[in-house]
Coordinates of C-alpha atoms in Angstrom, one line a residue:
M20 CA 128.3 64.7 71.0
N21 CA 128.2 65.9 74.6
T22 CA 126.3 69.0 73.6
R23 CA 123.6 66.8 71.9
R24 CA 123.2 64.7 75.1
V25 CA 122.9 67.8 77.2
L26 CA 120.3 69.4 74.9
T27 CA 118.3 66.1 74.8
A28 CA 118.4 65.8 78.6
L29 CA 117.3 69.5 79.0
G30 CA 114.5 68.9 76.6
A31 CA 113.3 65.8 78.5
V32 CA 113.5 67.6 81.8
T33 CA 111.5 70.6 80.4
L34 CA 108.8 68.2 79.0
V35 CA 108.4 66.4 82.3
A36 CA 108.2 69.7 84.2
V37 CA 105.5 71.0 81.8
L38 CA 103.5 67.8 82.2
V39 CA 103.8 67.8 86.0
I40 CA 102.7 71.4 86.2
G41 CA 99.8 70.9 83.8
L42 CA 98.5 67.8 85.5
S43 CA 98.8 69.3 89.0
Q44 CA 96.8 72.4 87.9
A45 CA 94.2 70.4 86.2
G46 CA 93.7 68.3 89.3
S47 CA 93.5 71.2 91.7
K48 CA 91.0 72.9 89.5
D49 CA 88.7 69.9 89.4
A50 CA 89.0 69.4 93.2
A51 CA 88.1 73.1 94.0
P52 CA 84.6 73.6 95.4
K53 CA 82.2 75.3 93.0
A54 CA 80.2 78.4 93.7
V55 CA 76.9 77.7 95.3
A56 CA 74.1 77.5 92.6
I57 CA 71.8 79.8 94.5
T58 CA 71.0 83.4 93.7
P59 CA 71.3 86.3 96.2
T60 CA 67.4 86.5 96.0
Q61 CA 67.1 82.8 96.9
M62 CA 69.6 83.4 99.8
Q63 CA 67.5 86.3 101.1
H64 CA 64.3 84.2 100.9
A65 CA 66.0 81.4 102.8
L66 CA 66.9 83.8 105.6
T67 CA 63.4 85.4 105.9
G68 CA 62.3 85.6 109.5
S69 CA 65.9 86.2 110.9
P70 CA 66.1 88.3 114.1
P71 CA 66.1 92.0 113.3
R72 CA 69.9 92.6 113.8
L73 CA 70.7 89.6 111.5
A74 CA 68.0 90.7 109.0
S75 CA 69.8 94.1 108.8
L76 CA 73.1 92.3 108.1
H77 CA 71.4 90.2 105.4
A78 CA 70.1 93.4 103.8
Q79 CA 73.7 94.2 103.1
A80 CA 74.5 90.8 101.6
N81 CA 77.4 90.8 99.2
Q82 CA 78.2 94.5 99.6
L83 CA 81.7 95.9 100.1
L84 CA 81.5 98.4 103.0
S85 CA 84.0 101.0 104.0
G86 CA 84.8 101.4 107.6
S87 CA 87.7 102.2 109.9
P88 CA 89.0 99.5 112.3
S89 CA 87.0 101.1 115.1
E90 CA 83.8 101.0 113.0
V91 CA 84.4 97.3 112.2
K92 CA 85.0 96.5 115.9
A93 CA 81.8 98.5 116.8
R94 CA 79.8 96.5 114.2
I95 CA 81.1 93.2 115.8
A96 CA 80.2 94.5 119.3
S97 CA 76.7 95.5 118.0
F98 CA 75.8 91.8 117.8
H99 CA 76.2 91.3 121.5
G100 CA 74.1 88.2 122.3
I101 CA 74.7 86.7 118.9
P102 CA 77.9 84.8 117.9
V103 CA 80.0 86.3 115.1
V104 CA 82.1 84.6 112.5
L105 CA 84.4 86.9 110.5
N106 CA 86.3 85.6 107.4
K107 CA 89.3 87.5 106.2
W108 CA 89.7 87.0 102.4
A109 CA 91.1 88.4 99.2
S110 CA 90.1 87.9 95.6
W111 CA 93.7 87.0 94.6
C112 CA 94.0 84.3 97.3
G113 CA 93.6 80.8 95.9
P114 CA 92.9 79.2 99.3
C115 CA 90.3 81.9 100.0
R116 CA 88.6 80.9 96.7
F117 CA 88.7 77.3 97.7
E118 CA 86.9 77.7 101.0
F119 CA 84.5 80.5 99.9
P120 CA 81.7 78.1 98.8
F121 CA 81.7 76.8 102.4
Y122 CA 80.9 80.3 103.6
Q123 CA 78.2 80.6 101.0
R124 CA 76.5 77.5 102.3
V125 CA 76.9 78.0 106.0
G126 CA 75.8 81.6 105.6
V127 CA 72.4 80.3 104.4
K128 CA 72.3 77.3 106.8
L129 CA 73.3 79.2 110.0
G130 CA 72.5 82.8 109.1
K131 CA 69.5 83.0 111.4
Q132 CA 71.6 82.4 114.5
I133 CA 75.1 83.6 113.7
A134 CA 76.3 87.0 112.3
F135 CA 78.7 86.4 109.5
L136 CA 81.0 89.2 108.3
G137 CA 83.7 89.4 105.7
L138 CA 87.0 91.3 105.8
N139 CA 88.4 91.9 102.3
S140 CA 92.0 92.6 103.1
G141 CA 95.0 93.5 100.9
D142 CA 92.8 93.7 97.9
N143 CA 91.2 96.3 95.6
S144 CA 87.5 96.9 95.5
G145 CA 87.2 96.2 91.7
D146 CA 88.6 92.7 91.9
A147 CA 86.7 92.1 95.2
A148 CA 83.4 93.1 93.6
K149 CA 84.0 90.8 90.6
F150 CA 84.8 87.9 93.0
L151 CA 81.6 88.5 95.0
K152 CA 79.6 88.4 91.8
Q153 CA 81.0 84.9 91.2
F154 CA 80.7 83.8 94.9
P155 CA 77.7 85.8 96.4
V156 CA 77.4 85.5 100.2
T157 CA 74.6 86.4 102.7
Y158 CA 76.6 89.1 104.5
P159 CA 78.7 92.2 103.7
S160 CA 82.5 92.5 103.7
Y161 CA 84.4 95.4 105.0
E162 CA 87.2 96.7 102.8
D163 CA 90.6 96.6 104.5
P164 CA 93.2 97.4 101.8
N165 CA 96.1 98.1 104.2
E166 CA 95.2 95.3 106.7
R167 CA 94.7 97.9 109.5
T168 CA 91.5 96.3 110.6
A169 CA 92.9 92.8 110.4
F170 CA 95.8 93.9 112.6
K171 CA 93.4 95.5 115.2
I172 CA 91.3 92.4 115.5
G173 CA 94.3 90.0 115.7
A174 CA 94.0 88.5 112.3
P175 CA 97.6 87.8 111.2
A176 CA 99.0 88.7 107.8
T177 CA 98.2 85.4 106.2
Y178 CA 95.2 84.3 104.2
P179 CA 92.5 83.1 104.8
I180 CA 91.8 83.8 108.4
T181 CA 88.6 83.1 110.4
V182 CA 87.9 84.8 113.6
F183 CA 85.3 83.5 116.0
Y184 CA 83.4 85.5 118.7
T185 CA 81.0 84.1 121.3
A186 CA 77.6 85.6 122.0
D187 CA 79.1 87.6 124.8
G188 CA 81.4 89.4 122.3
K189 CA 84.6 87.7 123.3
Q190 CA 87.0 86.6 120.6
S191 CA 87.3 82.8 121.2
Y192 CA 89.6 81.6 118.4
V193 CA 91.5 82.6 115.3
H194 CA 91.8 79.9 112.6
Q195 CA 94.7 80.5 110.3
G196 CA 94.6 78.9 106.9
T197 CA 92.1 77.2 104.6
Y198 CA 89.2 75.0 105.8
A199 CA 89.6 71.7 103.9
T200 CA 85.9 70.9 104.2
Q201 CA 82.7 72.6 105.1
A202 CA 82.2 70.0 107.9
K203 CA 85.4 71.2 109.6
L204 CA 84.2 74.9 109.4
E205 CA 80.9 73.9 110.9
E206 CA 82.6 72.0 113.6
D207 CA 84.7 75.1 114.6
I208 CA 81.5 77.3 114.4
R209 CA 79.8 75.0 116.9
R210 CA 82.8 74.9 119.2
Y211 CA 84.1 78.5 119.1
A212 CA 81.0 80.6 118.2
L213 CA 78.2 78.6 119.7
G214 CA 80.2 77.1 122.5
K215 CA 79.1 73.5 121.8
A216 CA 81.6 70.6 122.0

């Protein structure tokens, strides 16, 4: 009799756990932002007329680039006079996937005045390339499989991370964690990259 009660109770607990997990996953999937319905060609067209240094960045849109930490730092420094926003991401990172559509949109919206860069850390190039096909962006990402570059630029070992640089090349802020909305990302871009309250 006691065995039957124990088995019935275990069965009920298991059923409740399965339902809770299923409902929570369904809700989070529906709430996640969708990839921007704009092709890389349309993105390039929207950014026609960008200043030359930004145009050369846009010419590398959606590419995965190799580069040492010093090469990435030199690339950031090459935009002196232009604010830089660097997003550290990985294809396996759920929070990165959540916020990536925000970067797709702001890359088009602000790409004529800000240099956006990606840093694909702790990932492999095959998975990262598949991810970028689903979520194309207006800028390239540097591969950083061992997080050496992330360490050198002060991006902690969490995901995602956004690093802001002012037009004079100074790192002004490191945002740890996911942006809940595009509006919050744009607010931080205005404050920490463009220097506007």
